[in-house]
């Protein structure tokens, strides 16, 4: 059995499969053959740690990657990466397009680097052309003869900022920006450009699906589509809200019994590595922290009663962790800085509006927040001081503490909530407004 891993950048669940935006027929085509995971979450709503968690089956802090790979952070051991693991079991491995787990893709253990430069971010415009050319290169590789099983990772720059210019095919007056972004003409125009990026990604997904179907490879291949975290809008990417940690995920394998259906149940992306192992008949390595989700897919049996996520570094330091059950979420901040960290919010019209409206001066964050997601899915009412939620708070707090202990989270014993960054890493000051500014600690 082969694996093809398709991934977009900064998409969250802000996609038609989850009820937003215009049609993405190619992704819909995959969902008709596979399972749409409605309760999938990343382990970290920032790029490198999120992908690292999926591809090692560990919390990012357990894998040693606490920040962005292109800013000086690395895995403790790259043999933990799925590509290296599969290669050690006789798989031919190929990377095409974006990766975000290493400063140099040669560190990841792939046999082949296809298409354009397979580094993490520094691409020449137009990025949609780069994605499409890489999709064709990946499809050509799929059409080649392979003597044994293979693993292909195809990563798109879409839907990362900057979004493409609107060619007039998406009318901003007929859509609404993602919640909680304010409904203004500027934000609608920005959301329209995001939708155009989704369409471009969908075309690329279709190129690879065509190759799989034309070669008959859908009969012996596991196909995963997902993304790293929420979209690059304020209160989404780099936050522990569901808008930040919730991710789209479609999983297909031959004979999947829930084909074409949505599957509820909490799933963390760290569960995908052990799921692959079970599907491929490979012994699970000792480092895995997730669980196979085949019981959920094949018998409707929940595999998690809680998922965990966190942030340590993004552009700037912002240490926080959360535990989420089906109904409740506890978010805990570990720094003494209880104000927004603007460098961790991507530049956008929505960010400009917030800054002009006094966001930094008028927003104070709670050290701990407890949300009842049935009564308050928007995560706006902190129940931490409500006596009716005392037992729930105590339970979630114990769970979070236990998880941090079991995964050797460095925040457990960090003095003043400060985990040191690697020597030479680029970290913006917390007060820095834009991540691209040369304003580092």
Short mmCIF file of N, CA, C and O in Angstrom, two decimals, residues 1-4 82 85-86 89 91 149-151 220-222 253-254 272-283 294:
data_model
loop_
_atom_site.label_atom_id
_atom_site.label_comp_id
_atom_site.label_asym_id
_atom_site.label_seq_id
_atom_site.Cartn_x
_atom_site.Cartn_y
_atom_site.Cartn_z
N UNK A 1 0.85 -1.20 0.00
CA UNK A 1 0.00 0.00 0.00
C UNK A 1 0.89 1.25 0.00
O UNK A 1 1.87 1.32 0.73
N UNK A 2 0.53 2.22 -0.82
CA UNK A 2 1.27 3.48 -0.93
C UNK A 2 0.57 4.57 -0.10
O UNK A 2 -0.57 4.41 0.32
N UNK A 3 1.27 5.69 0.07
CA UNK A 3 0.68 6.85 0.73
C UNK A 3 0.95 8.08 -0.12
O UNK A 3 2.08 8.33 -0.54
N UNK A 4 -0.10 8.86 -0.37
CA UNK A 4 0.03 10.19 -0.99
C UNK A 4 -0.55 11.20 0.00
O UNK A 4 -1.71 11.10 0.39
N UNK A 82 8.17 10.74 9.19
CA UNK A 82 7.49 9.67 8.47
C UNK A 82 8.26 9.23 7.22
O UNK A 82 8.33 8.04 6.92
N UNK A 85 11.14 7.08 8.34
CA UNK A 85 10.62 5.82 8.86
C UNK A 85 10.20 4.89 7.71
O UNK A 85 10.56 3.70 7.69
N UNK A 86 9.44 5.41 6.75
CA UNK A 86 8.97 4.57 5.65
C UNK A 86 10.13 4.13 4.76
O UNK A 86 10.16 2.99 4.27
N UNK A 89 11.73 1.14 5.90
CA UNK A 89 10.91 -0.06 5.69
C UNK A 89 10.72 -0.38 4.22
O UNK A 89 9.77 -1.07 3.83
N UNK A 91 10.23 1.71 1.56
CA UNK A 91 9.40 2.59 0.74
C UNK A 91 10.27 3.55 -0.06
O UNK A 91 11.27 4.08 0.44
N UNK A 149 6.38 -0.20 -2.80
CA UNK A 149 5.49 0.84 -2.28
C UNK A 149 6.20 2.18 -2.19
O UNK A 149 7.43 2.26 -2.09
N UNK A 150 5.40 3.26 -2.21
CA UNK A 150 5.99 4.59 -2.17
C UNK A 150 5.21 5.52 -1.27
O UNK A 150 4.04 5.28 -0.93
N UNK A 151 5.88 6.60 -0.89
CA UNK A 151 5.27 7.70 -0.13
C UNK A 151 5.59 8.99 -0.85
O UNK A 151 6.75 9.31 -1.11
N UNK A 220 -4.54 0.87 -4.55
CA UNK A 220 -3.51 0.41 -3.61
C UNK A 220 -2.81 1.58 -2.91
O UNK A 220 -1.65 1.47 -2.52
N UNK A 221 -3.55 2.70 -2.74
CA UNK A 221 -2.93 3.90 -2.18
C UNK A 221 -3.83 4.53 -1.12
O UNK A 221 -5.04 4.66 -1.32
N UNK A 222 -3.21 4.92 -0.02
CA UNK A 222 -3.85 5.74 1.00
C UNK A 222 -3.64 7.20 0.60
O UNK A 222 -2.52 7.60 0.28
N UNK A 253 -8.73 5.30 1.84
CA UNK A 253 -7.94 4.10 1.57
C UNK A 253 -8.88 3.08 0.93
O UNK A 253 -10.10 3.13 1.11
N UNK A 254 -8.36 2.15 0.16
CA UNK A 254 -9.21 1.18 -0.52
C UNK A 254 -10.07 0.40 0.46
O UNK A 254 -9.58 -0.13 1.47
N UNK A 272 -2.41 10.37 12.84
CA UNK A 272 -2.33 9.91 11.46
C UNK A 272 -1.17 8.95 11.23
O UNK A 272 -1.30 7.96 10.51
N UNK A 273 -0.01 9.22 11.83
CA UNK A 273 1.14 8.32 11.69
C UNK A 273 0.78 6.91 12.17
O UNK A 273 0.99 5.92 11.42
N UNK A 274 0.23 6.73 13.39
CA UNK A 274 -0.14 5.36 13.80
C UNK A 274 -1.24 4.76 12.93
O UNK A 274 -1.29 3.53 12.76
N UNK A 275 -2.10 5.60 12.37
CA UNK A 275 -3.12 5.08 11.44
C UNK A 275 -2.47 4.52 10.19
O UNK A 275 -2.83 3.43 9.71
N UNK A 276 -1.49 5.24 9.65
CA UNK A 276 -0.75 4.74 8.49
C UNK A 276 -0.07 3.40 8.81
O UNK A 276 -0.11 2.47 8.01
N UNK A 277 0.54 3.33 9.99
CA UNK A 277 1.22 2.09 10.36
C UNK A 277 0.24 0.91 10.35
O UNK A 277 0.57 -0.18 9.84
N UNK A 278 -0.95 1.11 10.90
CA UNK A 278 -1.92 0.02 10.94
C UNK A 278 -2.40 -0.34 9.54
O UNK A 278 -2.53 -1.53 9.20
N UNK A 279 -2.62 0.66 8.70
CA UNK A 279 -3.06 0.38 7.34
C UNK A 279 -1.99 -0.34 6.53
O UNK A 279 -2.30 -1.20 5.69
N UNK A 280 -0.72 -0.01 6.78
CA UNK A 280 0.37 -0.59 6.02
C UNK A 280 0.90 -1.89 6.62
O UNK A 280 1.76 -2.55 6.04
N UNK A 281 0.42 -2.23 7.81
CA UNK A 281 0.90 -3.44 8.47
C UNK A 281 2.31 -3.29 9.02
O UNK A 281 3.04 -4.29 9.11
N UNK A 282 2.68 -2.09 9.43
CA UNK A 282 4.02 -1.84 9.97
C UNK A 282 3.95 -1.70 11.48
O UNK A 282 3.00 -1.12 12.02
N UNK A 283 4.95 -2.22 12.16
CA UNK A 283 5.02 -2.07 13.60
C UNK A 283 5.19 -0.61 13.96
O UNK A 283 6.04 0.10 13.38
N UNK A 294 -8.50 3.99 12.99
CA UNK A 294 -9.29 3.00 12.27
C UNK A 294 -10.51 2.53 13.04
O UNK A 294 -11.57 2.29 12.43
#
